[in-house]
Coordinates of C-alpha atoms and ligand atoms in Angstrom, one line a residue:
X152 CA 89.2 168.5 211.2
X153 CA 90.9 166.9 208.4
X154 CA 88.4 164.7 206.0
X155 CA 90.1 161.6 205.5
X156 CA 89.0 158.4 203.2
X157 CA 90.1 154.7 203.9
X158 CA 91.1 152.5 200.9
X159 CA 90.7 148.9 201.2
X160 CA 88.3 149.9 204.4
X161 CA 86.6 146.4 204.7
X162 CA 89.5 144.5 205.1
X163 CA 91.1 142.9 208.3
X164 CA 93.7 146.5 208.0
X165 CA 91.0 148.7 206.5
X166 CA 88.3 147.7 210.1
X167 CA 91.8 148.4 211.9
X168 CA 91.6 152.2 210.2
X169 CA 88.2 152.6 211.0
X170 CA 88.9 151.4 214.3
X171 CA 91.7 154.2 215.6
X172 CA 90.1 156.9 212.7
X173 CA 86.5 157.2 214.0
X174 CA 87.3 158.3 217.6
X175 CA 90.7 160.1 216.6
X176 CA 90.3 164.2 217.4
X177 CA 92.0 165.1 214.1
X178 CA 90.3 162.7 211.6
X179 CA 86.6 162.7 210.3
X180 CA 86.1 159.3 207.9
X181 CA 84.4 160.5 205.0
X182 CA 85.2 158.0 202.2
X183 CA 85.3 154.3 202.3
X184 CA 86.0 152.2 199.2
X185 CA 86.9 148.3 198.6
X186 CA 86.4 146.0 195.7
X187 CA 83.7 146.0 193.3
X188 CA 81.8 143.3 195.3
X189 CA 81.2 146.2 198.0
X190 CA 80.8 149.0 196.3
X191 CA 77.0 150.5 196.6
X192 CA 76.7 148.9 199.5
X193 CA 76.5 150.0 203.1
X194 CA 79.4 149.8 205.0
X195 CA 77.3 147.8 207.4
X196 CA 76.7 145.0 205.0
X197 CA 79.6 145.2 202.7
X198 CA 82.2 144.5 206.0
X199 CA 82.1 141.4 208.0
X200 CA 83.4 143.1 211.1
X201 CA 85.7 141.2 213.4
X202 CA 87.0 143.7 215.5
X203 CA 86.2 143.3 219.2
X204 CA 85.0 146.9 219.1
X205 CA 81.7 147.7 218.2
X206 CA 81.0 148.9 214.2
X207 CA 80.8 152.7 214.9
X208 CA 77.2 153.8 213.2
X209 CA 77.7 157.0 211.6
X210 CA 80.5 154.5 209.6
X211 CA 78.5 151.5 209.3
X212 CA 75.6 153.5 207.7
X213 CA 78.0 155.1 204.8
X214 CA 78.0 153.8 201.4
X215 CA 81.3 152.0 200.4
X216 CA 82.7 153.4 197.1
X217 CA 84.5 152.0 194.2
X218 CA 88.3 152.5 194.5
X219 CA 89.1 155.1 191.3
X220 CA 90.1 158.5 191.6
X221 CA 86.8 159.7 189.8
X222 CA 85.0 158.2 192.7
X223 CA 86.2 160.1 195.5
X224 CA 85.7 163.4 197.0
X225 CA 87.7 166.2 196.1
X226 CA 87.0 167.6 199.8
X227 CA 89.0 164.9 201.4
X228 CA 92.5 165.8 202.9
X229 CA 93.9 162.5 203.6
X230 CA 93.8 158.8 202.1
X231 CA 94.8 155.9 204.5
X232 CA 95.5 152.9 201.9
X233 CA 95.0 149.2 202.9
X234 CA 94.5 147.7 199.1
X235 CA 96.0 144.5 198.2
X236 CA 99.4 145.5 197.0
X237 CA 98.3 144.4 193.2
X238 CA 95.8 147.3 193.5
X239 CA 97.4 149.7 195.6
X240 CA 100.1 149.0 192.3
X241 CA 97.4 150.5 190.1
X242 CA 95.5 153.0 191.9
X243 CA 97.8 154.5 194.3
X244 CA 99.8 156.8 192.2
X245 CA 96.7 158.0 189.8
X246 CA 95.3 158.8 193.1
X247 CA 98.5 160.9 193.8
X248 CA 98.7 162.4 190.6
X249 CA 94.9 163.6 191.2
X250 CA 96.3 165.2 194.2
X251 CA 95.3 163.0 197.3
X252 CA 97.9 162.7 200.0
X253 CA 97.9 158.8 200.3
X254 CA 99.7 157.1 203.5
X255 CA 99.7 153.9 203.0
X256 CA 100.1 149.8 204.1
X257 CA 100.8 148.2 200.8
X258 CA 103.8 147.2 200.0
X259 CA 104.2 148.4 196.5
X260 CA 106.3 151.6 195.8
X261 CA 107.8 150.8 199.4
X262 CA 111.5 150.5 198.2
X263 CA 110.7 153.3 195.2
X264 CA 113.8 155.8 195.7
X265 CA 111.7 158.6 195.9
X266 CA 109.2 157.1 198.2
X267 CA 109.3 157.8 202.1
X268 CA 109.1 154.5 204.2
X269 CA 108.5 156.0 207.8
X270 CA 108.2 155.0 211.3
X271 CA 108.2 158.2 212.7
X272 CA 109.6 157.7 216.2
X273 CA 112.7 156.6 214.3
X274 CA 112.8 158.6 210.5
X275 CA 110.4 160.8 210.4
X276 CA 113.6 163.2 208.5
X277 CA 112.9 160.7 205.5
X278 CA 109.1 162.6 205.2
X279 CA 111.4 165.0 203.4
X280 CA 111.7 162.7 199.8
X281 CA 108.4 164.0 199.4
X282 CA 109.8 167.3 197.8
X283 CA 112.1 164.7 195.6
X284 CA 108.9 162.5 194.8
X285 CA 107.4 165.8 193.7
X286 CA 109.9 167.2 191.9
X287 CA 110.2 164.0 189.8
X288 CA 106.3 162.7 189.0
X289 CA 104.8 166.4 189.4
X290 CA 102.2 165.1 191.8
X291 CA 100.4 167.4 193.5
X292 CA 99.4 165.0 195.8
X293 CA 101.8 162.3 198.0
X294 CA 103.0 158.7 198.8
X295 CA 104.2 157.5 202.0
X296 CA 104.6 154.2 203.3
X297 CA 104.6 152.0 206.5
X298 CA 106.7 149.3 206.7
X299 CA 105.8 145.2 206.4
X300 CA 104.8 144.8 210.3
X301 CA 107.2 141.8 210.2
X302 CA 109.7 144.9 209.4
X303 CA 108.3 147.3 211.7
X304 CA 108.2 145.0 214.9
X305 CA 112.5 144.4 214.6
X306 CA 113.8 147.6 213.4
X307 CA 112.5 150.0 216.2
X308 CA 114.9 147.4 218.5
X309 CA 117.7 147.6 216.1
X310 CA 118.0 151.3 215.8
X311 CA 118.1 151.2 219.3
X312 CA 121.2 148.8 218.8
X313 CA 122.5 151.2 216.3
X314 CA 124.2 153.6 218.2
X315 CA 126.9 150.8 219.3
X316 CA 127.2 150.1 215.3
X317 CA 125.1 147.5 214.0
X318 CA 126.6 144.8 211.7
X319 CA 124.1 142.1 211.8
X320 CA 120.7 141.6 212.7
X321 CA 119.8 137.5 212.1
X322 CA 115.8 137.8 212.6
X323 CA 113.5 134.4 212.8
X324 CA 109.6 135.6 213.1
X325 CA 106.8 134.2 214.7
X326 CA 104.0 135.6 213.0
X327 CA 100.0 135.5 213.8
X328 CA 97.3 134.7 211.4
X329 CA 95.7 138.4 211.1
X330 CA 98.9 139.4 209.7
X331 CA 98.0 137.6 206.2
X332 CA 94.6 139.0 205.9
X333 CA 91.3 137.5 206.4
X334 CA 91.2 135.4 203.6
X335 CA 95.4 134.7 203.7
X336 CA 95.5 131.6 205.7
X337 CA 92.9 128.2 206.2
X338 CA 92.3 127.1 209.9
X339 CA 92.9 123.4 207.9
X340 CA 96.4 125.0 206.9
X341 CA 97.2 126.7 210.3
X342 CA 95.6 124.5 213.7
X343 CA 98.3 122.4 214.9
X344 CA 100.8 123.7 212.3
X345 CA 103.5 126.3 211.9
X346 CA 104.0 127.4 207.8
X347 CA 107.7 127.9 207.4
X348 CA 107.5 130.3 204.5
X349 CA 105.8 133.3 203.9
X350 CA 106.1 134.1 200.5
X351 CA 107.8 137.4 199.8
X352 CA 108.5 138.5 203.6
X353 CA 112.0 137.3 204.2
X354 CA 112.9 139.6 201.4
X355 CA 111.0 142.7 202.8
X356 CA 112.5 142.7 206.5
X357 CA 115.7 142.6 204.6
X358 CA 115.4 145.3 202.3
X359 CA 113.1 147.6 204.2
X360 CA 115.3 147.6 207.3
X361 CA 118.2 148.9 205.5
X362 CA 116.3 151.6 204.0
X363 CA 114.6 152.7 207.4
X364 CA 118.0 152.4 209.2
X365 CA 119.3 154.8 206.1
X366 CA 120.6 158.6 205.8
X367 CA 118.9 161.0 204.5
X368 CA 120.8 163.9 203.2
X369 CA 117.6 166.2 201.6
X370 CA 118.3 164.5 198.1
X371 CA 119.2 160.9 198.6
X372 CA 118.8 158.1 201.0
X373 CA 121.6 155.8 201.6
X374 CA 120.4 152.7 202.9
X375 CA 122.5 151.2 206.3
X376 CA 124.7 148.8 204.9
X377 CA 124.2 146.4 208.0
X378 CA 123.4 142.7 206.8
X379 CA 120.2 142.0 207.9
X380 CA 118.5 138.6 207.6
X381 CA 115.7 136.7 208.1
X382 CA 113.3 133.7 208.2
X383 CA 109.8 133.8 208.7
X384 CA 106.9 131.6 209.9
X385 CA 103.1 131.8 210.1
X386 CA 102.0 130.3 213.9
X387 CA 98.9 129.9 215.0
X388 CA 98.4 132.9 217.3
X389 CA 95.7 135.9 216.2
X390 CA 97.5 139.1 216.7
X391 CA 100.9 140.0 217.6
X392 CA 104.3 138.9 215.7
X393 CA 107.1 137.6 218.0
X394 CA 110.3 137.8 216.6
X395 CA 113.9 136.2 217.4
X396 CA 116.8 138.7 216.9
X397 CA 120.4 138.1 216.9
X398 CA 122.7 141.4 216.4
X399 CA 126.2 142.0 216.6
X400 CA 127.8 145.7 216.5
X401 CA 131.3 146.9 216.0
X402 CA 131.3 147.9 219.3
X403 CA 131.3 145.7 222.4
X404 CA 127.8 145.8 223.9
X405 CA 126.0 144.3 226.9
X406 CA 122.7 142.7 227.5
X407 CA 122.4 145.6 230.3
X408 CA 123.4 148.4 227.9
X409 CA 121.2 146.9 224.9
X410 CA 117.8 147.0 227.1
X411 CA 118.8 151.1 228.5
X412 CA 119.4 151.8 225.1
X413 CA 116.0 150.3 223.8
X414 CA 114.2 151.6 227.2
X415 CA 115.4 155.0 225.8
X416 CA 114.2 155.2 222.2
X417 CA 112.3 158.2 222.2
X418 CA 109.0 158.2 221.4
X419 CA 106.7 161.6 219.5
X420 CA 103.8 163.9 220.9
X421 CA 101.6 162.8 217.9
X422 CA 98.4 161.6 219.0
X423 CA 98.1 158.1 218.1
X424 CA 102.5 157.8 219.6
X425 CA 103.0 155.5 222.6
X426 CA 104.5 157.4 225.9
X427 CA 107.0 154.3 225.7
X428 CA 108.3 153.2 222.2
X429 CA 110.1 150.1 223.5
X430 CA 108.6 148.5 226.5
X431 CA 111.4 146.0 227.6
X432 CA 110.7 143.1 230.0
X433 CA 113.1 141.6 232.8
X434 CA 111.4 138.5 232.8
X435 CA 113.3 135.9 230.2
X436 CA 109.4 134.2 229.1
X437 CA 107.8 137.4 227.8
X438 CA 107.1 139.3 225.5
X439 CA 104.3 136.6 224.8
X440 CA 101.5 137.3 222.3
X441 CA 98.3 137.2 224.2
X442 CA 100.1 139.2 227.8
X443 CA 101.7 142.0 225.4
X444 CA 100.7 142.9 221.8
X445 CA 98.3 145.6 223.6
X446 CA 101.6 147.9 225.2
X447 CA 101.2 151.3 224.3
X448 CA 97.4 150.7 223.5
X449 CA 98.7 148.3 220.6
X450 CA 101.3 151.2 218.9
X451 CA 104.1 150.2 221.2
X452 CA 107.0 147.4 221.0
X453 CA 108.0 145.3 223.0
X454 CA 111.5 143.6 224.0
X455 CA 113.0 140.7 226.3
X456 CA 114.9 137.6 227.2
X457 CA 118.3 140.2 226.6
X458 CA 121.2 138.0 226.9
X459 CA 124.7 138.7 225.2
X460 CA 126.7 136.6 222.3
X461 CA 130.1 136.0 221.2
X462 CA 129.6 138.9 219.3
X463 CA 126.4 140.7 220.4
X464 CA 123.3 140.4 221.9
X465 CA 119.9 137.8 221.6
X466 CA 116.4 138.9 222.4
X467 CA 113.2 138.5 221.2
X468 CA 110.6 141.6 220.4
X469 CA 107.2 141.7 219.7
X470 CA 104.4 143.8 218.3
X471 CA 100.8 144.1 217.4
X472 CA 100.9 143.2 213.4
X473 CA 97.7 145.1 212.6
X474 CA 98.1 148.0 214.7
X475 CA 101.8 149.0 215.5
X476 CA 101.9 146.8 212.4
X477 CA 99.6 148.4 209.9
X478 CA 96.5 150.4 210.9
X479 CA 98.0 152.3 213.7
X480 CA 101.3 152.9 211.9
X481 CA 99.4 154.4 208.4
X482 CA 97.9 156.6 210.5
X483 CA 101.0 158.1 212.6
X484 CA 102.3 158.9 209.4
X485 CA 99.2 160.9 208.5
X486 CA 99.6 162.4 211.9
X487 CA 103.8 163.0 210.6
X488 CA 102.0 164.4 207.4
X489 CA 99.7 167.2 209.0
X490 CA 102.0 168.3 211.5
X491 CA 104.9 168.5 209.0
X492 CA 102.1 170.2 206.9
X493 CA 101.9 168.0 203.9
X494 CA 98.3 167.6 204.3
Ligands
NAP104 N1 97.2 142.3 207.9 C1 98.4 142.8 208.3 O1 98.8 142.6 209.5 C2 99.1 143.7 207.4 C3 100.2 144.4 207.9 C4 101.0 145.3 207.1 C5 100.5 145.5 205.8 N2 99.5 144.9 205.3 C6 99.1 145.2 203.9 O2 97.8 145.9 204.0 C7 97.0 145.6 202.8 C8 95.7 145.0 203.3 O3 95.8 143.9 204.0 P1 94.6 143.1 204.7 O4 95.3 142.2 205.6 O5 93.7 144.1 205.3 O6 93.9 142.4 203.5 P2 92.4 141.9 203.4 O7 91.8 141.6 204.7 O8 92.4 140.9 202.3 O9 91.6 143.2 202.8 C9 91.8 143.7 201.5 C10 90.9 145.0 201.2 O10 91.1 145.4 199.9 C11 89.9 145.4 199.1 N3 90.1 144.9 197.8 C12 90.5 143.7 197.3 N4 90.6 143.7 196.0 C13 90.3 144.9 195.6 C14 90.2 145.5 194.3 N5 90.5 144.8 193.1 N6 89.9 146.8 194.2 C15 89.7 147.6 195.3 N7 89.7 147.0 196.6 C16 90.0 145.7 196.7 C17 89.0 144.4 199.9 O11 87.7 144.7 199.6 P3 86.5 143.6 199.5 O12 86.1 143.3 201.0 O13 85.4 144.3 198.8 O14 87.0 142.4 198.8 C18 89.4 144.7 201.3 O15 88.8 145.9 201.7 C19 97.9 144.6 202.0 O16 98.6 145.2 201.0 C20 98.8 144.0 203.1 O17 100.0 143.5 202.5 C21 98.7 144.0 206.1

């Protein structure tokens, strides 16, 4: 059993952690640690749980721990990190240099050069940075990162795409509540509103796509050099971010040959992988929200409404924010890690 510790752990990603961890046959949570406001405290207490699980008890009777190195046990293998990016900023790499393998959701350190940003169905080749990351800070311990799930919910469609040459992938996003947290967004900013900004996300899809798309050569990844863009907006849904995609290729494609090339993205034998990566739907009105963000038990994505352009194809995907999105894609790569044997 590996002894993993969850960072951020009351939080609307940390309950997602706790969620897939405390059943999962490779995992054993024993560490748990949020703000100072929780530390001392029971799990029990310190959490509000929302999830429509039930609190597992052995969890909800462990004491939550302050987030420093000093403060967590050296017999722990693995640290899933769902901090605040601010803190994840701070703490992550001292946690690293004190030799904790850290996978994590935060979006600091995500571009770093020397940083892997995996989805491992699609890059699990860039895990392989690691010996540059180590080389280069002498950490004894290790940083990987998911991507944004805004990201992570496009790219999996557009690598798909990439084997007819991708160019351009236009992305609008229709994105639920959960995905800014549980204090991100008011119900008196959200009912009966779409927010046409999220601050900061535009930027990442664009960015971390490239680098996901990139080549590794086992010393430096060169990021795609497609031009990806995007515009994103908070709706009022719960879970699940539906996403408009238009991409051209250098090659001629078809709506028929971009959905068998999506149906037949591989997927992994880790535990927590979906036995279909990229569910894609014949009927033009899904993938909805509420019918869909659960395929693959919430790690798979889903595509639809294919239909060809001037100089490509349209479509809209979909996937669950906090699990595909976050939770569930933090702890593939700690799967990636253990069977690659970085952990
Ligand atoms: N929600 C998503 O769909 C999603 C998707 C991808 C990535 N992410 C990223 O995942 C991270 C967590 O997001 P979230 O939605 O779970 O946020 P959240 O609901 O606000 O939870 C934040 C967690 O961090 C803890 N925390 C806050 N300030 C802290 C501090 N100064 N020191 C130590 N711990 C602190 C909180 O503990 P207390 O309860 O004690 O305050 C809580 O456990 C963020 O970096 C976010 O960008 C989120």
């Amino acid at each position: 059993m590996t002894h993993v510790g969850v960072l951020g752990a009351t939080g609307a990603v940390g309950q997602r952690l706790i969620q897939l961890l405390d059943p999962h046959p490779e995992f054993e949570i024993a560490c748990l640690t949020a703000s100072d406001d929780s530390a001392g405290r029971s799990y029990r207490d310190a959490a509000k749980w929302r999830i429509e699980t039930p609190i597992p008890d052995d969890v909800a009777d462990l004491d939550v721990r302050e987030t420093d190195p000093a403060a967590i046990p050296d017999d722990i293998d693995l640290l899933f990190s769902s901090l605040p990016s601010s803190v994840g900023e701070r703490v992550e790499p001292d946690l690293c240099e004190a030799g904790y393998v850290v996978s994590s959701n935060s979006s600091n350190a995500r571009m770093a050069d020397d940083v892997p940003l995996t989805i491992p169905e699609l890059n699990h080749d860039h895990l392989d940075l690691l010996k540059v990351q180590r080389d280069e800070r002498g950490w004894d311990g290790a940083l990987v990162k998911n991507p944004n799930c805004s990201t992570i919910t496009a790219v999996p469609t557009l690598a798909a795409l990439d084997t007819f040459g991708l160019e351009t992938a236009h992305v609008a996003t229709l994105q639920a509540v959960s995905g800014g947290g549980y204090s991100g967004v008011t119900s008196m900013e959200i009912i009966d509103n779409v927010l046409p900004h999220i601050g900061g996300e535009e930027e990442k899809i664009e960015t971390e796509s490239r680098k996901l798309l990139g080549n590794f050569d086992g010393a430096e990844l060169d990021h795609h050099d497609a031009d990806v863009a995007a515009s994103c907006n908070r709706v009022p849904t719960l879970d699940g971010h539906l996403e408009n995609v238009w991409a051209e290729t250098s090659e001629a494609i078809t709506a028929e040959d971009a959905a068998t090339a999506m149906r037949e993205a591989p997927s992994l034998d880790l535990h927590s992988s979906p036995d279909q990566f990229i569910e894609v739907f014949e009927e033009p009105d899904r993938p909805q929200p509420r019918l869909d963000r659960m395929v693959g038990d919430g790690m798979g994505v889903a595509a639809g409404g294919l239909r060809e352009t001037s100089n490509g194809v349209q479509y809209n995907c979909l996937a669950h924010n906090t699990l595909r999105g976050a939770a569930g894609a933090s702890v593939l790569n700690g799967e990636l890690l253990v069977e690659q044997g970085w952990v």
